[in-house]
mmCIF file of C-alpha atoms in Angstrom:
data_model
loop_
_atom_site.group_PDB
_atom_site.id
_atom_site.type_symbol
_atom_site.label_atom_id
_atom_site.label_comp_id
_atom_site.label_asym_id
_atom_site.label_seq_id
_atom_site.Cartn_x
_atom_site.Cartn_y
_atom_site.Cartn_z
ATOM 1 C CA UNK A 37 0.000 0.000 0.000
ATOM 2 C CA UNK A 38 1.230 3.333 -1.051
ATOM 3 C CA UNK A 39 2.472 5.572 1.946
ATOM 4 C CA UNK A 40 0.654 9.128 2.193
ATOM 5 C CA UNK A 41 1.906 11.415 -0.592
ATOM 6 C CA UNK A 42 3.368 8.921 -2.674
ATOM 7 C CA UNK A 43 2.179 8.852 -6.346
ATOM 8 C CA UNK A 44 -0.429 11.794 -5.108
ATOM 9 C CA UNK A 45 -2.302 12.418 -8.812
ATOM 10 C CA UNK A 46 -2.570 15.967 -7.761
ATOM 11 C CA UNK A 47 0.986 16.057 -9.048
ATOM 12 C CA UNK A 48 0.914 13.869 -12.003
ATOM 13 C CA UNK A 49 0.085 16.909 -14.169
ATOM 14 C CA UNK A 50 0.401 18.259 -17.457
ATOM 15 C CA UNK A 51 0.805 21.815 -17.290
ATOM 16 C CA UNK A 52 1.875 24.693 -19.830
ATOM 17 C CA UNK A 53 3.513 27.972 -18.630
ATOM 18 C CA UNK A 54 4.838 30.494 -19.784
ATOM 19 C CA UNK A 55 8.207 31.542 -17.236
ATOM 20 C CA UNK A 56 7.512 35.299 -18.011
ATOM 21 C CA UNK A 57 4.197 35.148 -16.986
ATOM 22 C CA UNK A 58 4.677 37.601 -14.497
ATOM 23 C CA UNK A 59 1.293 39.122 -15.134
ATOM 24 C CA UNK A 60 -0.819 35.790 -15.514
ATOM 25 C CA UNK A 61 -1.423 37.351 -19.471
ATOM 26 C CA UNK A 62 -1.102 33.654 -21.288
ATOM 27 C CA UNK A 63 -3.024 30.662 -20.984
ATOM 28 C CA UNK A 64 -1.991 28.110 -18.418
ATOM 29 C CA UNK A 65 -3.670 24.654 -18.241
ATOM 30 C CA UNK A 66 -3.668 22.018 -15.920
ATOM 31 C CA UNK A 67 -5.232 18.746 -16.404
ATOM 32 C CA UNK A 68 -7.136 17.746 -13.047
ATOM 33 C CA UNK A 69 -8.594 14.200 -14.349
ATOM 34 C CA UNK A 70 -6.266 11.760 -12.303
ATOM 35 C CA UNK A 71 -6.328 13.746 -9.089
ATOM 36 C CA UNK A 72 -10.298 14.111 -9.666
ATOM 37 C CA UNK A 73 -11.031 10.452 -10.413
ATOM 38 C CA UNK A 74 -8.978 9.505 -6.793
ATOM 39 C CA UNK A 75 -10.606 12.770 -5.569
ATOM 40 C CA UNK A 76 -14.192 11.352 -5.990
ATOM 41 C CA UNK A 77 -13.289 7.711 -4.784
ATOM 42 C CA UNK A 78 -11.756 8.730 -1.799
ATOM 43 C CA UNK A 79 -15.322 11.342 -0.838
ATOM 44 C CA UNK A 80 -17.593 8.574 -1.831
ATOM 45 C CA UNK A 81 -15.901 5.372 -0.695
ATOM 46 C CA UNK A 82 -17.754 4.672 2.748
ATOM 47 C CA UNK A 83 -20.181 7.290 2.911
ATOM 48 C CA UNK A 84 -23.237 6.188 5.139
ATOM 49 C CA UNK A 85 -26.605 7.141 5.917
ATOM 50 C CA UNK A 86 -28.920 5.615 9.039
ATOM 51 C CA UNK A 87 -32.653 5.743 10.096
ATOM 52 C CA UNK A 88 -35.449 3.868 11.790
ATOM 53 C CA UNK A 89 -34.871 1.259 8.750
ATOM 54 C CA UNK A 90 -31.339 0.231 8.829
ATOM 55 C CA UNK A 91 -28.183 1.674 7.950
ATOM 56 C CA UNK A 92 -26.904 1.793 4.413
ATOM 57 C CA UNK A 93 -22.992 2.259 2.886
ATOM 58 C CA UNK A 94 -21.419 2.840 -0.154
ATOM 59 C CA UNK A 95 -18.934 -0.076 -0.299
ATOM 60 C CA UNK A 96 -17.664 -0.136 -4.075
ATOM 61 C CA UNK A 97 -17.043 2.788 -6.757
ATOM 62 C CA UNK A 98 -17.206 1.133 -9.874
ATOM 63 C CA UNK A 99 -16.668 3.817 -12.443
ATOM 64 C CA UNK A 100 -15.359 7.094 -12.370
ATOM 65 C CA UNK A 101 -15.462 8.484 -16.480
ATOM 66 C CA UNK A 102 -14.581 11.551 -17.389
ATOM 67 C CA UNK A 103 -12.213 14.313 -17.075
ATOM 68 C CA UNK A 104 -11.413 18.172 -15.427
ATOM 69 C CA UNK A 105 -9.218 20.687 -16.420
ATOM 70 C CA UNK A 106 -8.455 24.410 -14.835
ATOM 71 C CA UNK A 107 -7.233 27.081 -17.757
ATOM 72 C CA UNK A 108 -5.830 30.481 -16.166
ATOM 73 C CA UNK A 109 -6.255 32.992 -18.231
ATOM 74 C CA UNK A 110 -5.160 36.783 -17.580
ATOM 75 C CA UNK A 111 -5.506 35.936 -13.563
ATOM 76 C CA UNK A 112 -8.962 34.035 -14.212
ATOM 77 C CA UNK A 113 -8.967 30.555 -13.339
ATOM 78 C CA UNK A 114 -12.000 28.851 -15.518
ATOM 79 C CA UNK A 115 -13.061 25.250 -14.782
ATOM 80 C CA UNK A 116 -13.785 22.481 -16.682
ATOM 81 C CA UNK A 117 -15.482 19.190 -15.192
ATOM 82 C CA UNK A 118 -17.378 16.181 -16.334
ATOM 83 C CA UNK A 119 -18.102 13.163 -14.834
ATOM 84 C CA UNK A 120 -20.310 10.047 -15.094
ATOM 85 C CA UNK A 121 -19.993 8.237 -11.736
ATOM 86 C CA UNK A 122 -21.277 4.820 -10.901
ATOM 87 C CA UNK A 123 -21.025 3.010 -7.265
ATOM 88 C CA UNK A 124 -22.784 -0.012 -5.223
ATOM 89 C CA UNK A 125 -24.591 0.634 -1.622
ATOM 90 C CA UNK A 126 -25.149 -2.419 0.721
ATOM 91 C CA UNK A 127 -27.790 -1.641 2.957
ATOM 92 C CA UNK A 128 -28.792 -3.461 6.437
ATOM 93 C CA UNK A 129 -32.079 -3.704 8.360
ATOM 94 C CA UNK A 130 -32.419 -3.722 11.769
ATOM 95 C CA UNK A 131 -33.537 -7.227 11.407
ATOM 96 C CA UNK A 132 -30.004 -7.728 9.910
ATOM 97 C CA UNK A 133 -30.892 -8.815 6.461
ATOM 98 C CA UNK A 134 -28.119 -7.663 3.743
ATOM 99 C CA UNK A 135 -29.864 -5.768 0.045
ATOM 100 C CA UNK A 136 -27.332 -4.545 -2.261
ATOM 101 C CA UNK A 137 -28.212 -1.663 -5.165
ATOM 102 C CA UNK A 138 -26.487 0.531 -7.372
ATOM 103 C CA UNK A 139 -25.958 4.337 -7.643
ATOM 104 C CA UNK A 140 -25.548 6.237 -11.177
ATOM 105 C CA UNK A 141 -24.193 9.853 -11.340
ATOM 106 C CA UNK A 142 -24.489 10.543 -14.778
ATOM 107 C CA UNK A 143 -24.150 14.355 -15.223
ATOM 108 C CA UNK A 144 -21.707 15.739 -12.645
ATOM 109 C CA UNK A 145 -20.667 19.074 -14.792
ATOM 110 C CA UNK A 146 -19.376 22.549 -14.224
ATOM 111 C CA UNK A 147 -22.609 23.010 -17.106
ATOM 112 C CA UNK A 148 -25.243 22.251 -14.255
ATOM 113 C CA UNK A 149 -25.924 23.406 -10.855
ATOM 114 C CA UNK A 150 -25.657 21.137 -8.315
ATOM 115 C CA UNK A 151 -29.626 21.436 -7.279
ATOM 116 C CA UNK A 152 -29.817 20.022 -10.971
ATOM 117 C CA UNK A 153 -27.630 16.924 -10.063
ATOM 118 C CA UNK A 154 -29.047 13.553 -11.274
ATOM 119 C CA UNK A 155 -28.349 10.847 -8.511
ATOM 120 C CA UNK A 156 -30.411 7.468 -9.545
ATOM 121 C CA UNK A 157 -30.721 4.833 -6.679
ATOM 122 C CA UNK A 158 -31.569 1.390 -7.084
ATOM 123 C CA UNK A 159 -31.808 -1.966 -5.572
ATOM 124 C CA UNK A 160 -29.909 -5.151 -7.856
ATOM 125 C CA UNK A 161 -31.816 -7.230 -9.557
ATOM 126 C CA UNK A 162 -33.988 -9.574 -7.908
ATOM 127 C CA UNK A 163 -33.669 -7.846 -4.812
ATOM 128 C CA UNK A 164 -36.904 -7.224 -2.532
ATOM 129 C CA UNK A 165 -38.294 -4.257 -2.046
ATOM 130 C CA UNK A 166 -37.179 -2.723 1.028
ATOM 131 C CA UNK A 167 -37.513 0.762 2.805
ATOM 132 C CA UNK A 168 -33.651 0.838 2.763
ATOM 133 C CA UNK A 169 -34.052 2.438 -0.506
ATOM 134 C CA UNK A 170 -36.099 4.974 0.274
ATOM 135 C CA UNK A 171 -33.329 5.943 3.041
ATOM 136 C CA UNK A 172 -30.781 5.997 0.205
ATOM 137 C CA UNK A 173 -32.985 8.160 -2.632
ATOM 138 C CA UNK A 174 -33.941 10.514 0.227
ATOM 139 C CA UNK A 175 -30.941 10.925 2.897
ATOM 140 C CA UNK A 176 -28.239 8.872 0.663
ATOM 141 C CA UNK A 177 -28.812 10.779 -1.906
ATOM 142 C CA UNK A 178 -28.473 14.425 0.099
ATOM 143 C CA UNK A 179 -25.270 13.294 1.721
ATOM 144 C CA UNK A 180 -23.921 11.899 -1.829
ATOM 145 C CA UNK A 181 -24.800 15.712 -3.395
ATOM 146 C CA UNK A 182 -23.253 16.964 -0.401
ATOM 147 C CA UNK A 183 -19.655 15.555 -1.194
ATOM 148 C CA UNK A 184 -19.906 16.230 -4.607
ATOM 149 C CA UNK A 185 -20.225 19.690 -3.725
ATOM 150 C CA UNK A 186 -17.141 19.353 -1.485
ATOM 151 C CA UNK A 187 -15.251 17.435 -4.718
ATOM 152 C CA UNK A 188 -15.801 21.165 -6.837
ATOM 153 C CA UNK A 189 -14.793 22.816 -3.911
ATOM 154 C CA UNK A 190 -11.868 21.256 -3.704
ATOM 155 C CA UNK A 191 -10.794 21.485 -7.107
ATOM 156 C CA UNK A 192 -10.986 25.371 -6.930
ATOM 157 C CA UNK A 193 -8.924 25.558 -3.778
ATOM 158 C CA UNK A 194 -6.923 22.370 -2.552
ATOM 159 C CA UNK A 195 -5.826 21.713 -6.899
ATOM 160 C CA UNK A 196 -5.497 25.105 -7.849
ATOM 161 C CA UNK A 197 -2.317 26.079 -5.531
ATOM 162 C CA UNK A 198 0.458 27.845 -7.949
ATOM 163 C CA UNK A 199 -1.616 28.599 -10.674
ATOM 164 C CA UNK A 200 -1.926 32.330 -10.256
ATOM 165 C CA UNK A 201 1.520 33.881 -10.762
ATOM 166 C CA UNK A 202 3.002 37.212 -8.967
ATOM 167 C CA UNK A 203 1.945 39.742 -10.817
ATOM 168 C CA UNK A 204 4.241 42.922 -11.516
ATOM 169 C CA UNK A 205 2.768 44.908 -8.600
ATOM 170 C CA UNK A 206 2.501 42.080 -6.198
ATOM 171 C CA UNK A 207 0.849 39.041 -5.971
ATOM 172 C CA UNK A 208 -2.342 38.625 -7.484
ATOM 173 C CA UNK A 209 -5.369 37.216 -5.580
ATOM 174 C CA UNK A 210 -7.564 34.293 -7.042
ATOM 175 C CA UNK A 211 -10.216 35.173 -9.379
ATOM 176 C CA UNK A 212 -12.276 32.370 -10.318
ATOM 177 C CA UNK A 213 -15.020 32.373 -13.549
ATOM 178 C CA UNK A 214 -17.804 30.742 -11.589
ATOM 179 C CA UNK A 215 -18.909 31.440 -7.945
ATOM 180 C CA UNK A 216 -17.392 28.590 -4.814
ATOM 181 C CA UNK A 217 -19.972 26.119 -4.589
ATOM 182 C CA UNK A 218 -21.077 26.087 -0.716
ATOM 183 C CA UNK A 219 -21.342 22.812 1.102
ATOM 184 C CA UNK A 220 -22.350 21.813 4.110
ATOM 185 C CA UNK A 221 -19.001 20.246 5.862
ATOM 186 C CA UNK A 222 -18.831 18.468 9.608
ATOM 187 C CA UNK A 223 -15.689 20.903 11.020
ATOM 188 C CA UNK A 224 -13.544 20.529 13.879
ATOM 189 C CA UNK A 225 -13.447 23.163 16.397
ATOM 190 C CA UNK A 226 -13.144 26.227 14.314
ATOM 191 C CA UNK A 227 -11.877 24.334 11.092
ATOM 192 C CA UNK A 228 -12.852 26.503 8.484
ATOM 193 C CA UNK A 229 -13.468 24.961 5.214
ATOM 194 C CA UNK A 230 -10.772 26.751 2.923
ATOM 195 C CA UNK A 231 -7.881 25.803 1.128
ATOM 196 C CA UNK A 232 -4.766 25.087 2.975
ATOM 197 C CA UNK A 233 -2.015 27.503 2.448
ATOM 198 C CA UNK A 234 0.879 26.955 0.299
ATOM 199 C CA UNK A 235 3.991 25.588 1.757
ATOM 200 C CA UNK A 236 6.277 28.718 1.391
ATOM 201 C CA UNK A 237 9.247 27.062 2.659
ATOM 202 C CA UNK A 238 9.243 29.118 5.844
ATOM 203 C CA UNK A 239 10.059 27.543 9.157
ATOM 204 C CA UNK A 240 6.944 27.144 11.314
ATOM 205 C CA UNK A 241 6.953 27.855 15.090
ATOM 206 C CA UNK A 242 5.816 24.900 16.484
ATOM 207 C CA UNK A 243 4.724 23.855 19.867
ATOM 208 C CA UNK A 244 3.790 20.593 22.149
ATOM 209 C CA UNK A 245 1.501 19.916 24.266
ATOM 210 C CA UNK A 246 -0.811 17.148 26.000
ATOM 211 C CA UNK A 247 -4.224 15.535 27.129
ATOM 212 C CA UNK A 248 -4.796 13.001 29.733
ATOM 213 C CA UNK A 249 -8.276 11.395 29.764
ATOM 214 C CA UNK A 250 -10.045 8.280 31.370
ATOM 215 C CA UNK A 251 -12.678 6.246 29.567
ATOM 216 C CA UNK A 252 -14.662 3.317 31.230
ATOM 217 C CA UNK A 253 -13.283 0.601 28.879
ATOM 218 C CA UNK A 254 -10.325 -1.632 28.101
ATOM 219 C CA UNK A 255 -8.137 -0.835 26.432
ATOM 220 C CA UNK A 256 -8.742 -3.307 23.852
ATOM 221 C CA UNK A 257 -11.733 -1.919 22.926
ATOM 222 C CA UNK A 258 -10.791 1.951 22.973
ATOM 223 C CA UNK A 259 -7.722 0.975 20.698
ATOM 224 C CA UNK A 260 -10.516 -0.405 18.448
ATOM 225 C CA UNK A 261 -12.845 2.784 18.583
ATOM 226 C CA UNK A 262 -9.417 5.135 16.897
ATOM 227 C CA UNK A 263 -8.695 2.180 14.016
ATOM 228 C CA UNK A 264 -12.436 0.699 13.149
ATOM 229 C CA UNK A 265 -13.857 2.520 9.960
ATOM 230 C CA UNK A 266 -17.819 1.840 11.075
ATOM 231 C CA UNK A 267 -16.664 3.442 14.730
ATOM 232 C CA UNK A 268 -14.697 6.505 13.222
ATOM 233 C CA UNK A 269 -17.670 7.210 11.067
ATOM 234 C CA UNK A 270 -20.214 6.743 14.374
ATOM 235 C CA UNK A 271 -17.964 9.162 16.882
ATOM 236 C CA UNK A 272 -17.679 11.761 14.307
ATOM 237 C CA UNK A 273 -21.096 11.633 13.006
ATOM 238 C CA UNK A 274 -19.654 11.514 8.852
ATOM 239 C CA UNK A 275 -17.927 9.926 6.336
ATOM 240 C CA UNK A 276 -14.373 8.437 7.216
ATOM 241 C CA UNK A 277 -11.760 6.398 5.656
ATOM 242 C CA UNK A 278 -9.800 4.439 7.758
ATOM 243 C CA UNK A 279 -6.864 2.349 6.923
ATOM 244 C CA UNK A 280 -6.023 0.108 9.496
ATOM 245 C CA UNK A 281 -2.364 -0.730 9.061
ATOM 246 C CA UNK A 282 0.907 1.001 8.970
ATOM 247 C CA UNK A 283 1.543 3.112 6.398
ATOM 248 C CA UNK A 284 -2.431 3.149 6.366
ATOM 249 C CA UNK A 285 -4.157 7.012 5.619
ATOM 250 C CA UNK A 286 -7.166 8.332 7.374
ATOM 251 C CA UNK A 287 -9.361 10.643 6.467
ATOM 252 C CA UNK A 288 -12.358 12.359 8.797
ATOM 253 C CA UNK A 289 -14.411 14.747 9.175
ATOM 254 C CA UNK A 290 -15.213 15.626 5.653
ATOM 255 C CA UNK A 291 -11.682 16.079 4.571
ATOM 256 C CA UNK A 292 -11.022 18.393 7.649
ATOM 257 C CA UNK A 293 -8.744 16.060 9.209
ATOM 258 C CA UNK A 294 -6.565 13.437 7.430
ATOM 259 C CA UNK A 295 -3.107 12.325 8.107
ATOM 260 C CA UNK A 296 -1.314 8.413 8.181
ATOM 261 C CA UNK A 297 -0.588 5.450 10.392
ATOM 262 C CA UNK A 298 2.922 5.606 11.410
ATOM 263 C CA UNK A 299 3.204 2.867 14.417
ATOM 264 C CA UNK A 300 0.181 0.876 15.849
ATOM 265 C CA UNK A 301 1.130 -1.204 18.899
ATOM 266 C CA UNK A 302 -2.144 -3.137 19.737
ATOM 267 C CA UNK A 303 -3.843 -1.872 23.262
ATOM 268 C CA UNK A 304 -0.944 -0.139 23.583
ATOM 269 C CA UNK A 305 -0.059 2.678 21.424
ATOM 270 C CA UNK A 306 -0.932 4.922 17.939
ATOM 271 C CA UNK A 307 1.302 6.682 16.408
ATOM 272 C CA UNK A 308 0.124 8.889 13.215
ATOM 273 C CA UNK A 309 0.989 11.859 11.280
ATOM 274 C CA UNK A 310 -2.331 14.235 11.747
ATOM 275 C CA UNK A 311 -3.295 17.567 10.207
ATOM 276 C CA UNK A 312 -5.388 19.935 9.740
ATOM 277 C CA UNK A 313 -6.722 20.765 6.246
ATOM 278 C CA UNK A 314 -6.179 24.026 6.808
ATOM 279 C CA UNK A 315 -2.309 23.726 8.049
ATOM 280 C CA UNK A 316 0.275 24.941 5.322
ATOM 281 C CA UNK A 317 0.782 22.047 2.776
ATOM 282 C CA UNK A 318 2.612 18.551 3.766
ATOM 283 C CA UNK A 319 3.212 19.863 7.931
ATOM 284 C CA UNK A 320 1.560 17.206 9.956
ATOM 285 C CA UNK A 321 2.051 16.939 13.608
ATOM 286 C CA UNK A 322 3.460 14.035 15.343
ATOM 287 C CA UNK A 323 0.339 12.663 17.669
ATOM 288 C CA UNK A 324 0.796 9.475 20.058
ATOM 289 C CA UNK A 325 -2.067 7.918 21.541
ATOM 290 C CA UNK A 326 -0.537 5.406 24.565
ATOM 291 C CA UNK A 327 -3.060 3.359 26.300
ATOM 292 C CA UNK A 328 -2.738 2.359 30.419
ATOM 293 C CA UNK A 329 -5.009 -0.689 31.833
ATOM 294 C CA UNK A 330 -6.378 0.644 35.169
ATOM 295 C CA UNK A 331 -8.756 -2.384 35.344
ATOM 296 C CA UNK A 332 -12.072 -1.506 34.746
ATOM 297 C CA UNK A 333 -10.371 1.815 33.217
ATOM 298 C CA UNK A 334 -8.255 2.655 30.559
ATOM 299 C CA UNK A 335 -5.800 6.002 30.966
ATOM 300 C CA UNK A 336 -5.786 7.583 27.245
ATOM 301 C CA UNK A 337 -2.402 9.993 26.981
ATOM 302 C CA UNK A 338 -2.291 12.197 23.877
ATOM 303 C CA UNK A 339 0.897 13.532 23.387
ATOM 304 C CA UNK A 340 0.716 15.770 20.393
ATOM 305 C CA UNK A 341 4.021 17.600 18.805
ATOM 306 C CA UNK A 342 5.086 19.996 15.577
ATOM 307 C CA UNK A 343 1.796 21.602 16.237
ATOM 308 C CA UNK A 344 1.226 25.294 14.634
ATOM 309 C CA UNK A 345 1.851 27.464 17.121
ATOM 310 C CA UNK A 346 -1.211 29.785 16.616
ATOM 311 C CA UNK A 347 -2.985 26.348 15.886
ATOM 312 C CA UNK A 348 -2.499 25.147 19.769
ATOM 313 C CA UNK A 349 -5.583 25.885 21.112
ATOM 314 C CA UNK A 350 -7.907 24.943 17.842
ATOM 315 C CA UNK A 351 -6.054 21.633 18.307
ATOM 316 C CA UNK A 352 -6.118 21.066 21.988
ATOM 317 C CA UNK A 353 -10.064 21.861 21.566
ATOM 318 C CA UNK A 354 -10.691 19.331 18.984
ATOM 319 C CA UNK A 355 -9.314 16.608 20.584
ATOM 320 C CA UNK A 356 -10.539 16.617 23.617
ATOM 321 C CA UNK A 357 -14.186 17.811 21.968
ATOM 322 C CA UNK A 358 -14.446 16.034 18.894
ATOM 323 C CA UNK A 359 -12.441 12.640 20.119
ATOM 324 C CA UNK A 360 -12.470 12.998 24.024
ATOM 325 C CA UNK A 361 -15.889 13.708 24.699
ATOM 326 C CA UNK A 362 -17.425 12.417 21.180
ATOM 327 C CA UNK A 363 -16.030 9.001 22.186
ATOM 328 C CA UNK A 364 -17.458 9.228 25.118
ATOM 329 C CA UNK A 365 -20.793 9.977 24.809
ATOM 330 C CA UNK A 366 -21.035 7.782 21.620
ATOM 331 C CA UNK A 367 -20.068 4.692 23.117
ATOM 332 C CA UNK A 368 -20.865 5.290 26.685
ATOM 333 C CA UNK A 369 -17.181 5.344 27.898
ATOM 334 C CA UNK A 370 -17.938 8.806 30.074
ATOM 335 C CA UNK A 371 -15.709 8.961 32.919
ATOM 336 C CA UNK A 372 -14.096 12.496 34.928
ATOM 337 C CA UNK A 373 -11.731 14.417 32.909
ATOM 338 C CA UNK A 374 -8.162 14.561 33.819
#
């Protein structure tokens, strides 16, 4: 499995520049398709919805067809997108019976408005009716516009980074041909949603700090809650990937949080490479989870490190908020704060 950043398609471009182009005057094009395509797996890939009837998951994206480009043009960045998007949902009752349908995106383009999306849901042939799918057409299909919303949005931000040049008074701020699609997005303490910041090459004060915390588990099973995909998704109340192994990326909280596995001693100890979106590009912070058995309790340490300095308090917040007392009151595992 491919460690976090390598072969990243945002990179595997083809681009044409001018070196002159102090004033963004020619053309510059960027081909977005490969970092798209991985892009839309990654947003879809897991996404759930739950209700009185069952829950429901997308567990397979089967086809991803198309292709984007971004053209700058005198300081105007204009977008191109097109996709036609195909996936499977497994849904279960709460009796615990298993249906299986499809989901066909056939018209995801910067040519229609998102309100004008076409999102078909369907059970497989030979399947039973169920009320599962009315869960998925309804709620399924809000939280699958809802991503694809956050996909455009982060083609005009995360992809676009270098694109506008200095111009010969300064540098030039973004102008883009068509207005930021809003979406809805789960945040973490004050996480806004916008781009992260380019890496300028500029030393960042850093500082450490950390959280102790008591939950009324073993450890076994609170070592479960930070690696199970199913329990990510429950604590933080949206889509998650988790991958469970070293080397393994995460990625929660709508794209707010993501970061990788670096050491994962079981009942013991996590060690990852966390960020914030937000953070300049490629700083993570070191964060090390280390779990104590006090019988009937488990001791949680977070030790967190190479944190933003100005970021200390967003991140402190978060953690013990949005992990701490999420965890907590999701699973039951409430005990006094250290």
């Amino acid at each position: 499995m491919a460690k976090w950043g390598e072969g990243d398609p945002r990179w595997i471009v083809e681009e044409r520049a001018d070196a002159t182009n102090v004033n963004n005057w020619h053309w510059t094009e960027r081909d977005a398709t490969n970092w798209s395509s991985e892009k839309l797996k990654e947003l879809l890939m897991g996404l759930w919805v739950e209700g009185e009837e069952g829950k429901c998951e997308i567990t397979e994206v089967s086809k991803v067809e198309g292709e984007a480009s971004i053209n700058n043009r005198k300081g105007k960045l204009i977008f191109f997108y097109e996709w036609n998007l195909k996936a499977a949902w497994r849904g279960t009752s709460k009796s615990g019976i298993i249906y299986k349908g499809n989901i066909e995106v056939p018209n995801l383009s910067d040519e229609n408005d998102m309100d004008d999306l076409d999102i078909s849901v369907s059970l497989c042939k030979d399947e039973p009716e169920t009320a599962l799918l009315s869960l998925m057409r309804s709620e399924g299909a809000k939280k699958i516009s809802t991503v694809l919303a956050s996909y455009v949005d982060f083609l005009k931000t995360e992809f676009t980074q270098g694109m506008i040049l200095p111009t010969a008074n300064g540098v030039t701020k973004q102008q883009t041909a068509q207005a930021t699609t809003k979406s809805n997005k789960t945040q973490i303490g004050s996480c806004s949603a916008a781009p992260p910041p380019p890496n300028t090459g500029v030393k960042i004060p850093t500082c450490k700090f950390s959280i102790k915390d008591t939950f009324l588990t073993s450890p076994e099973d609170l070592y479960r809650v930070f690696l199970n995909q199913e329990m990510v998704q429950a604590f933080t109340r949206s889509s998650a990937v988790v991958e469970a192994e070293k080397g393994g990326k995460f990625r929660l909280l709508d794209g707010n949080v993501n970061g990788v596995f670096q050491e994962l001693v079981p009942e013991q100890k996590i060690v990852m490479k966390w960020r914030f979106n937000s953070w300049p590009c490629e700083h993570y912070a070191t964060v090390t989870l280390t779990f104590t058995d006090k019988g009937n309790e488990t001791d949680l340490k977070i030790e967190c490190r190479a944190v933003p300095e100005n970021e200390e308090e967003r991140t402190r917040d978060g953690w013990q908020r949005y992990y701490c007392h999420a965890i907590k009151q999701t699973f039951g595992y409430g005990a006094r704060l250290c």
